[in-house]
Coordinates of C-alpha atoms and ligand atoms in Angstrom, one line a residue:
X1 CA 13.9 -9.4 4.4
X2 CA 15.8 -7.7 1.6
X3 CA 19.3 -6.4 1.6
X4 CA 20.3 -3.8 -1.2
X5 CA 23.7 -3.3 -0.5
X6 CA 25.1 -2.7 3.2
X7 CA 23.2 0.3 4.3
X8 CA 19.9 -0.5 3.3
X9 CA 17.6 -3.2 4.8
X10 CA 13.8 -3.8 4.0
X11 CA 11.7 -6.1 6.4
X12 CA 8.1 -6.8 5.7
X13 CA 5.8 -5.8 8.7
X14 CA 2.7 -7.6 8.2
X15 CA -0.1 -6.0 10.2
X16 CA -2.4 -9.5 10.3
X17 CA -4.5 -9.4 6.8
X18 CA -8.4 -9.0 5.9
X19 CA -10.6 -10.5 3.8
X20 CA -12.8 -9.0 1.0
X21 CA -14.7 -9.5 -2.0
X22 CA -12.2 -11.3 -5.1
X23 CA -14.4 -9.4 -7.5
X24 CA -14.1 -6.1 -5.9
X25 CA -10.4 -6.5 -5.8
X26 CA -10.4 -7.7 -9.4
X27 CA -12.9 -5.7 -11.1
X28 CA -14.2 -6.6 -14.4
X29 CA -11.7 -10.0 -14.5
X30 CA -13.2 -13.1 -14.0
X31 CA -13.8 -15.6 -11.7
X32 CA -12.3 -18.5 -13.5
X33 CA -9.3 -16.0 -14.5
X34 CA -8.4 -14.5 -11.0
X35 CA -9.5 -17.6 -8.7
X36 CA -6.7 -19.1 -10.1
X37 CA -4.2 -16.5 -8.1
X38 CA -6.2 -16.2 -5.3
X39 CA -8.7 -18.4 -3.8
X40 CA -12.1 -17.3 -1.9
X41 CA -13.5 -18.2 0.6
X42 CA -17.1 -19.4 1.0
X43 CA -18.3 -16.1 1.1
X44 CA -15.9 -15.5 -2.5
X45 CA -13.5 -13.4 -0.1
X46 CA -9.9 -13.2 -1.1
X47 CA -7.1 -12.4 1.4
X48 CA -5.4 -8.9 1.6
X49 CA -2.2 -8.4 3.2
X50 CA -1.7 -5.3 5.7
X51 CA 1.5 -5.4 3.8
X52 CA 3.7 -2.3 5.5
X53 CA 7.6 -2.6 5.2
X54 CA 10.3 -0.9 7.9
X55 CA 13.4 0.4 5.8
X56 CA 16.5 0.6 7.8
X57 CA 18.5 3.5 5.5
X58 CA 21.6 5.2 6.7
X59 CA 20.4 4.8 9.8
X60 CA 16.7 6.0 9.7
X61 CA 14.2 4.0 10.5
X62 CA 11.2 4.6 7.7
X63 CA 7.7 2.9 8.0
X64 CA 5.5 2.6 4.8
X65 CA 2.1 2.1 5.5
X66 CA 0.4 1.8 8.8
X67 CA -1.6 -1.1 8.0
X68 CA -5.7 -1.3 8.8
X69 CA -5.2 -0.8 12.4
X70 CA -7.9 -1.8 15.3
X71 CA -11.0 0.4 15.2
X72 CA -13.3 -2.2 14.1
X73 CA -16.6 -3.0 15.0
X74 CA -17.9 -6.7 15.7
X75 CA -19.9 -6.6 12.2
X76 CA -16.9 -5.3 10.3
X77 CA -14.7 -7.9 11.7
X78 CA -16.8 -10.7 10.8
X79 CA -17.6 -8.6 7.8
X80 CA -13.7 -8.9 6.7
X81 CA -12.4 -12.1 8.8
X82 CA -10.3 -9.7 10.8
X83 CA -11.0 -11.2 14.3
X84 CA -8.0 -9.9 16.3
X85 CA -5.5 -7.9 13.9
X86 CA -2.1 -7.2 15.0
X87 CA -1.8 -3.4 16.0
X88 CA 1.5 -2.3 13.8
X89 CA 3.1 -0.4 16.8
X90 CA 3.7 -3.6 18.8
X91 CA 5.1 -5.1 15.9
X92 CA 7.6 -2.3 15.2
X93 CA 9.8 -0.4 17.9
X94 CA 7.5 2.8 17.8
X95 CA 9.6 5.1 19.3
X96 CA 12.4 4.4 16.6
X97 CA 10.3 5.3 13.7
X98 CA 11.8 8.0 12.2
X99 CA 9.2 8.9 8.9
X100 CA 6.1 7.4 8.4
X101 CA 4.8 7.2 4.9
X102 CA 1.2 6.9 4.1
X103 CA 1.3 5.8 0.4
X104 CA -2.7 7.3 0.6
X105 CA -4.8 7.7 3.4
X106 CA -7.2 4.9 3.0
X107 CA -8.0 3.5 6.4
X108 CA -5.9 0.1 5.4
X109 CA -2.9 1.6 5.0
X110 CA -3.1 4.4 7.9
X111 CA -5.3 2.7 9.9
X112 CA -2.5 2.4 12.9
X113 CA -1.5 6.0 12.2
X114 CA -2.7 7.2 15.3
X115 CA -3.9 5.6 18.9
X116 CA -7.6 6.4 20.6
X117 CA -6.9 9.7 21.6
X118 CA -5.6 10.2 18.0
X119 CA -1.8 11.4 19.0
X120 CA 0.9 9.7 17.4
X121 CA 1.6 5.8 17.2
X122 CA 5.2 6.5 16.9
X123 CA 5.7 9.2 18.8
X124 CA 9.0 10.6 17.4
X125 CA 8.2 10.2 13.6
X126 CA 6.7 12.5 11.3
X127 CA 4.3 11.7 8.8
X128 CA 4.4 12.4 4.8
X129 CA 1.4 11.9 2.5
X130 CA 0.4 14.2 -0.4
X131 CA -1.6 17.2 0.1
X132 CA -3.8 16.6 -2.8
X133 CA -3.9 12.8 -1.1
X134 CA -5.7 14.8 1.7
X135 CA -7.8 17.5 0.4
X136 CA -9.6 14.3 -1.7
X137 CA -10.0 12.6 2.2
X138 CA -11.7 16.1 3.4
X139 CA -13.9 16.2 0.0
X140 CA -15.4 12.7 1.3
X141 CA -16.9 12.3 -2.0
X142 CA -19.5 9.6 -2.2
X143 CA -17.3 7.0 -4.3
X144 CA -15.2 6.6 -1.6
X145 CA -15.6 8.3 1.6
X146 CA -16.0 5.0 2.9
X147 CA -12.4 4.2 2.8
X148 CA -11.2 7.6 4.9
X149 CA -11.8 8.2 8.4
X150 CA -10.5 11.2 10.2
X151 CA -8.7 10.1 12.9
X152 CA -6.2 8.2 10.7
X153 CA -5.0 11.5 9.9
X154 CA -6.8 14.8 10.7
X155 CA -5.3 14.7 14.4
X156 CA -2.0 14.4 13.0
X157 CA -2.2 17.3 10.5
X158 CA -3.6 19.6 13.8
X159 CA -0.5 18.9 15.6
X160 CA 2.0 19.9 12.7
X161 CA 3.5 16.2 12.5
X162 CA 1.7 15.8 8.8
X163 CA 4.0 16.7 6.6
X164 CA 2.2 17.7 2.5
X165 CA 3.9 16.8 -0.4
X166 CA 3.5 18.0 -3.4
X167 CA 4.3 16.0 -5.9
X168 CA 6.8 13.5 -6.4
X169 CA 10.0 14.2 -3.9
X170 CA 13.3 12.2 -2.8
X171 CA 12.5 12.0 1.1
X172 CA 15.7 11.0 2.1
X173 CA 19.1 10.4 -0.5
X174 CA 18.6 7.2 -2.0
X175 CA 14.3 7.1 -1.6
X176 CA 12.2 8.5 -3.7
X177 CA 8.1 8.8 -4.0
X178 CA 6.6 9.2 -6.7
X179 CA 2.8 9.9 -7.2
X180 CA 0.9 7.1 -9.6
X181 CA -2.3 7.8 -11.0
X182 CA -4.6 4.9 -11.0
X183 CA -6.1 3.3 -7.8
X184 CA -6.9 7.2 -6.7
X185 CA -5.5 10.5 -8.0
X186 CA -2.7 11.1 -5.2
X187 CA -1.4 8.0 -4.8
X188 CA 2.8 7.3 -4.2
X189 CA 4.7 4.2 -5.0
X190 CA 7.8 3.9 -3.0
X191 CA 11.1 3.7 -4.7
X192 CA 14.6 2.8 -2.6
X193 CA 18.1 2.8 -4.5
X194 CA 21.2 1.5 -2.6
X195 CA 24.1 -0.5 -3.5
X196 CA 23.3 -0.5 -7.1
X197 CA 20.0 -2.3 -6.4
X198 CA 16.1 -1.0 -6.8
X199 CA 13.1 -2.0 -4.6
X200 CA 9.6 -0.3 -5.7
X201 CA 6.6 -0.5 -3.2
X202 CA 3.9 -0.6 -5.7
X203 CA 1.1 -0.1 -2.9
X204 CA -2.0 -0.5 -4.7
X205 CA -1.3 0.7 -8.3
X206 CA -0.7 -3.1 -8.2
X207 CA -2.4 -4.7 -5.1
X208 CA -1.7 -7.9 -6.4
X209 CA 1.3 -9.5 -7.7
X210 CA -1.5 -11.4 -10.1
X211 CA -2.4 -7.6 -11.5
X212 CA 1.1 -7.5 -13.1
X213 CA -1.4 -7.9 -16.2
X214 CA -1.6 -4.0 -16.9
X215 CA -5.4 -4.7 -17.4
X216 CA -6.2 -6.0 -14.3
X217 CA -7.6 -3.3 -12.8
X218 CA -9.3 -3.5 -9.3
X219 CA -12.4 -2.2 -9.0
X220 CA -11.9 0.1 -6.3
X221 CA -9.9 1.9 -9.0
X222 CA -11.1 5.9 -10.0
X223 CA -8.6 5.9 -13.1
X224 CA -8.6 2.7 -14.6
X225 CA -7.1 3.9 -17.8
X226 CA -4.4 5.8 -15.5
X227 CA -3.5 2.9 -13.5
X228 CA -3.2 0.5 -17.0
X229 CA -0.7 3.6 -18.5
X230 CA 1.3 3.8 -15.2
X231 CA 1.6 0.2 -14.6
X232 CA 2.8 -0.5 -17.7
X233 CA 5.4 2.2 -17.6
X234 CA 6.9 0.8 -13.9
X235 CA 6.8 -2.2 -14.6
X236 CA 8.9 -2.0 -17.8
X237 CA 11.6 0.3 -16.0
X238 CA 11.2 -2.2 -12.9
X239 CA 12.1 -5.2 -15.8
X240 CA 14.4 -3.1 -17.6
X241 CA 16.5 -2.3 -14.5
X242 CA 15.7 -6.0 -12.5
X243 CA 14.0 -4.2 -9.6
X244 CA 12.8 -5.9 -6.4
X245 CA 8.9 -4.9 -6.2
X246 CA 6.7 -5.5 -3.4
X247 CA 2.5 -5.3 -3.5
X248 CA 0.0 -3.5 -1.2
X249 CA -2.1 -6.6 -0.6
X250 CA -0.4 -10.2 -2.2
X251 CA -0.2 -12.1 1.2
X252 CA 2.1 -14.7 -0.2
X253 CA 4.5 -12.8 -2.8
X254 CA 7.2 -10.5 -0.7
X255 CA 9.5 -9.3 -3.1
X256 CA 9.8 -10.4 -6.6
X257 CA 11.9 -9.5 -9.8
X258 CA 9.6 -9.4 -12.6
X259 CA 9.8 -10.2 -16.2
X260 CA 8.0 -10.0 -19.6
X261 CA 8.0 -12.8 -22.0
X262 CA 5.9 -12.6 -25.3
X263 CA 3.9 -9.7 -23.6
X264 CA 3.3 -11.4 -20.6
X265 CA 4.4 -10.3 -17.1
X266 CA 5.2 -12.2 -14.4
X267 CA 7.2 -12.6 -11.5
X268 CA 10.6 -14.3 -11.8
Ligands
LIG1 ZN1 -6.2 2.0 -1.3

């Protein structure tokens, strides 16, 4: 849990984790370079946090990220070690939720968007994700179709409760999103001021708190030179101004202040 100042609160949510392929994750870094920050498995899986975090802000109740939810098949759990995950809306008072943020739609981070019949997990929230975010879901273009599945999110648009953005926007006073080219083209990181202190939800323009090496791009990444460029840019504003930052996927590092020291990054 993290405290900036006395109206803001910011609690991890974990929604269980999966596991998947190191390389994938770390694209053209190498074995002997990344195994050292995350250990596979026998099957050279590494473990990715369904890392979502409920802000408590003035009195709202925010959810970012929904997590990979429960619609698995038996072969995809096995597939990803994911034998019973959590579903987030248990974990979380649903019916406080206020806002729901989707950093992108990709089914592990809406996956618990919606229940079976596809109406709302949290019943009094609405949702925000950028429109461009969702006419690149609809395109399902070959790459990564894969990674969207309609009933995250297309029930939730029909009803009115998806909310477009276009472009980067303060949500509420004091939080801000802000769209970050790199792992797709419509991705937000999540930035909170209060009390004179800054957390940043990196969500998977660094996955990783091991990618704070700009050049450790994932391989699921569509703009590898756009996620080097806009890594390197937050992370020096997150060092210049001692921000707390958060990952999509490290399942050990929570928040962490980060530094650079003779061009290296790290965290603090
Ligand atoms: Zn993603």
């Amino acid at each position: 849990m993290l405290q900036l100042g006395g109206n803001c609160r910011i609690t991890l949510v974990r929604a269980g984790s999966y596991w998947w392929d190191g390389g994938a994750m770390f694209g053209v870094v190498p074995k002997t370079m990344w195994s050292k920050h995350a250990p596979p498995d026998e099957l050279n899986r590494i473990e990715a946090g369904f890392n979502c975090f409920l802000l408590e802000l003035d009195g709202q109740h925010i959810l970012v990220e929904t997590g990979g939810g429960v619609r698995h098949d038996e072969r995809a759990r096995e597939r990803m070690r994911l034998p019973h995950p959590p579903y987030i809306r248990d974990l979380v008072d649903a019916g406080s939720i206020d806002i729901v943020i989707n950093t992108h739609l990709h089914w592990d981070h809406a996956g618990g968007n919606t229940v079976d019949d596809g109406g709302p997990a949290f019943p009094n929230a609405r949702y925000v994700v950028q429109r461009g975010e969702l006419q690149h879901a609809r395109e399902q273009h070959p790459r990564d179709a894969v990674s969207y599945r309609a009933i995250n999110y297309e029930p939730l648009v029909e009803s009115g409760r998806m909310h477009l953005l276009d472009g980067d926007v303060d949500l509420v006073p004091g939080l801000q999103l802000r769209v970050m080219q790199g792992h797709n083209r419509d991705m937000m990181i999540v930035i909170v001021r209060a009390g004179g202190e800054t957390w940043c939800h990196f969500a998977d323009l660094i996955q990783y708190a091991a990618q704070l090496t700009p050049t450790w791009v994932s391989g699921f990444d569509l703009y590898p030179l756009e996620a080097i460029a806009n890594r390197t840019e937050i992370l020096t504003q997150a060092v210049r101004e001692g921000w707390w930052c958060s990952f999509g996927h490290d399942p050990v590092v929570t928040f962490a202040q980060v530094e650079n020291k003779e061009g290296k990054w790290r965290t603090i």
